[in-house]
Amino acid sequence: GRVYRIKGYELPEGGRDARGQHIANLLAFQPGEAIASAISLKDYQQADYLVLATADGLVKKTRLTEYDSPRSGGLIAIKLREHADDTTDQVVAACLVNEGDDLLLVSRKGMSLRFTASNEALRPMGRPSSGVTGMKFREEDSLLTMDVVREGAQVFVVTEGGFAKRTDVSEYRLQGRAG
């Protein structure tokens, strides 16, 4: 549930056949942390908000400018909820969103939900909050991914069994959050 940042010139340069360096050697990760998403930014005015989504279907919208900090230890971005079996929810996606953009949430069992990330439907929250319900699931389902809907785009879905399909994003109807 933390956000880390590193400037492009701080990354070590290497040739195309170079192996690279582990990211944990460049950023001060907490024990047990793993990268859920990487976003490239020119500045913190590039978008209005950062939206985070968790495997339990929670979504959280925070002003992007709240993450403009030089701290190398990262910033708390979302408070992850604990389950009854002592496991913790996980961040699965992060997107840059402007006011009025639509989000598409897709679950592991093939369900999807499209809603507008307006301030009425998804109000901005502070960094240490846990978010609100973005999508409800059937039994033993969880959120797989989230992305911003661009008009005229197509959704490309691939199953674990290797089947694939491409659909116009206009075929995904607009719903309310928490459906």
PDB file of N, CA and C in Angstrom, residues 7 15 24 28-29 31 35-36 40 55 58 64 66 74 77 80 85 97 108 116-118 141 146 163 172 174:
ATOM      1  N   LYS A   7      13.542   8.988 -10.009  1.00  0.00           N
ATOM      2  CA  LYS A   7      13.701   9.785 -11.228  1.00  0.00           C
ATOM      3  C   LYS A   7      14.421   8.949 -12.286  1.00  0.00           C
ATOM      4  N   GLY A  15      23.299  -1.870 -21.410  1.00  0.00           N
ATOM      5  CA  GLY A  15      23.126  -2.262 -22.800  1.00  0.00           C
ATOM      6  C   GLY A  15      21.911  -3.164 -22.964  1.00  0.00           C
ATOM      7  N   ALA A  24      14.690  -3.585  -5.755  1.00  0.00           N
ATOM      8  CA  ALA A  24      14.840  -3.453  -4.307  1.00  0.00           C
ATOM      9  C   ALA A  24      16.172  -2.809  -3.935  1.00  0.00           C
ATOM     10  N   ALA A  28      13.756   1.750  -1.232  1.00  0.00           N
ATOM     11  CA  ALA A  28      13.771   1.207   0.130  1.00  0.00           C
ATOM     12  C   ALA A  28      12.441   0.519   0.442  1.00  0.00           C
ATOM     13  N   PHE A  29      12.235  -0.690  -0.110  1.00  0.00           N
ATOM     14  CA  PHE A  29      11.007  -1.443   0.126  1.00  0.00           C
ATOM     15  C   PHE A  29      10.917  -1.911   1.572  1.00  0.00           C
ATOM     16  N   PRO A  31       9.708  -4.971   4.182  1.00  0.00           N
ATOM     17  CA  PRO A  31       9.746  -6.437   4.031  1.00  0.00           C
ATOM     18  C   PRO A  31       8.412  -6.973   3.497  1.00  0.00           C
ATOM     19  N   ILE A  35       5.964  -5.006  -6.279  1.00  0.00           N
ATOM     20  CA  ILE A  35       5.428  -3.969  -7.155  1.00  0.00           C
ATOM     21  C   ILE A  35       4.116  -4.441  -7.756  1.00  0.00           C
ATOM     22  N   ALA A  36       3.083  -3.602  -7.648  1.00  0.00           N
ATOM     23  CA  ALA A  36       1.778  -3.915  -8.235  1.00  0.00           C
ATOM     24  C   ALA A  36       1.606  -3.205  -9.571  1.00  0.00           C
ATOM     25  N   SER A  40       4.638   6.055 -15.401  1.00  0.00           N
ATOM     26  CA  SER A  40       5.615   7.055 -15.817  1.00  0.00           C
ATOM     27  C   SER A  40       4.958   8.436 -15.755  1.00  0.00           C
ATOM     28  N   ALA A  55      -7.499  -6.221  -4.618  1.00  0.00           N
ATOM     29  CA  ALA A  55      -8.066  -7.515  -4.996  1.00  0.00           C
ATOM     30  C   ALA A  55      -9.457  -7.723  -4.416  1.00  0.00           C
ATOM     31  N   LEU A  58     -11.927  -2.897  -3.693  1.00  0.00           N
ATOM     32  CA  LEU A  58     -11.949  -1.521  -3.209  1.00  0.00           C
ATOM     33  C   LEU A  58     -11.225  -0.612  -4.199  1.00  0.00           C
ATOM     34  N   LEU A  64      -3.291  13.531  -7.223  1.00  0.00           N
ATOM     35  CA  LEU A  64      -1.940  13.116  -7.587  1.00  0.00           C
ATOM     36  C   LEU A  64      -0.887  13.984  -6.901  1.00  0.00           C
ATOM     37  N   GLU A  66      -0.717  14.930  -3.973  1.00  0.00           N
ATOM     38  CA  GLU A  66      -0.430  14.483  -2.605  1.00  0.00           C
ATOM     39  C   GLU A  66       0.755  13.519  -2.547  1.00  0.00           C
ATOM     40  N   GLY A  74       9.182   5.884   0.525  1.00  0.00           N
ATOM     41  CA  GLY A  74       7.832   5.751   0.017  1.00  0.00           C
ATOM     42  C   GLY A  74       6.815   6.454   0.884  1.00  0.00           C
ATOM     43  N   ALA A  77      -0.034   4.983   0.596  1.00  0.00           N
ATOM     44  CA  ALA A  77      -0.994   5.349  -0.431  1.00  0.00           C
ATOM     45  C   ALA A  77      -2.390   4.833  -0.125  1.00  0.00           C
ATOM     46  N   LEU A  80      -4.472  -1.057   3.637  1.00  0.00           N
ATOM     47  CA  LEU A  80      -4.972  -2.356   3.206  1.00  0.00           C
ATOM     48  C   LEU A  80      -5.651  -3.067   4.366  1.00  0.00           C
ATOM     49  N   ASP A  85      -8.464 -14.591   8.065  1.00  0.00           N
ATOM     50  CA  ASP A  85      -7.422 -15.635   8.082  1.00  0.00           C
ATOM     51  C   ASP A  85      -6.009 -15.060   8.159  1.00  0.00           C
ATOM     52  N   VAL A  97      -6.093   9.298 -13.509  1.00  0.00           N
ATOM     53  CA  VAL A  97      -7.463   9.589 -13.922  1.00  0.00           C
ATOM     54  C   VAL A  97      -7.719  11.090 -13.829  1.00  0.00           C
ATOM     55  N   ARG A 108     -11.413 -11.876 -11.810  1.00  0.00           N
ATOM     56  CA  ARG A 108     -10.768 -13.117 -12.236  1.00  0.00           C
ATOM     57  C   ARG A 108     -11.745 -14.089 -12.888  1.00  0.00           C
ATOM     58  N   THR A 116     -18.126   5.846 -14.062  1.00  0.00           N
ATOM     59  CA  THR A 116     -17.453   7.133 -14.197  1.00  0.00           C
ATOM     60  C   THR A 116     -16.833   7.519 -12.865  1.00  0.00           C
ATOM     61  N   ALA A 117     -15.589   7.935 -12.886  1.00  0.00           N
ATOM     62  CA  ALA A 117     -14.864   8.295 -11.665  1.00  0.00           C
ATOM     63  C   ALA A 117     -15.061   9.769 -11.327  1.00  0.00           C
ATOM     64  N   SER A 118     -16.318  10.222 -11.389  1.00  0.00           N
ATOM     65  CA  SER A 118     -16.618  11.613 -11.036  1.00  0.00           C
ATOM     66  C   SER A 118     -16.536  11.779  -9.520  1.00  0.00           C
ATOM     67  N   ASP A 141     -14.305 -14.925  -5.982  1.00  0.00           N
ATOM     68  CA  ASP A 141     -13.840 -14.084  -7.082  1.00  0.00           C
ATOM     69  C   ASP A 141     -13.067 -12.915  -6.487  1.00  0.00           C
ATOM     70  N   MET A 146      -7.690  -3.141 -13.432  1.00  0.00           N
ATOM     71  CA  MET A 146      -8.475  -1.930 -13.618  1.00  0.00           C
ATOM     72  C   MET A 146      -7.746  -1.069 -14.644  1.00  0.00           C
ATOM     73  N   PHE A 163      -7.856 -18.769 -24.593  1.00  0.00           N
ATOM     74  CA  PHE A 163      -8.873 -18.171 -25.451  1.00  0.00           C
ATOM     75  C   PHE A 163      -8.777 -16.656 -25.365  1.00  0.00           C
ATOM     76  N   TYR A 172     -19.458  -2.196 -23.321  1.00  0.00           N
ATOM     77  CA  TYR A 172     -19.498  -2.299 -21.866  1.00  0.00           C
ATOM     78  C   TYR A 172     -20.336  -1.139 -21.352  1.00  0.00           C
ATOM     79  N   LEU A 174     -22.317   1.588 -19.096  1.00  0.00           N
ATOM     80  CA  LEU A 174     -21.958   2.415 -17.961  1.00  0.00           C
ATOM     81  C   LEU A 174     -22.878   2.083 -16.798  1.00  0.00           C
TER      82      LEU A 174
END
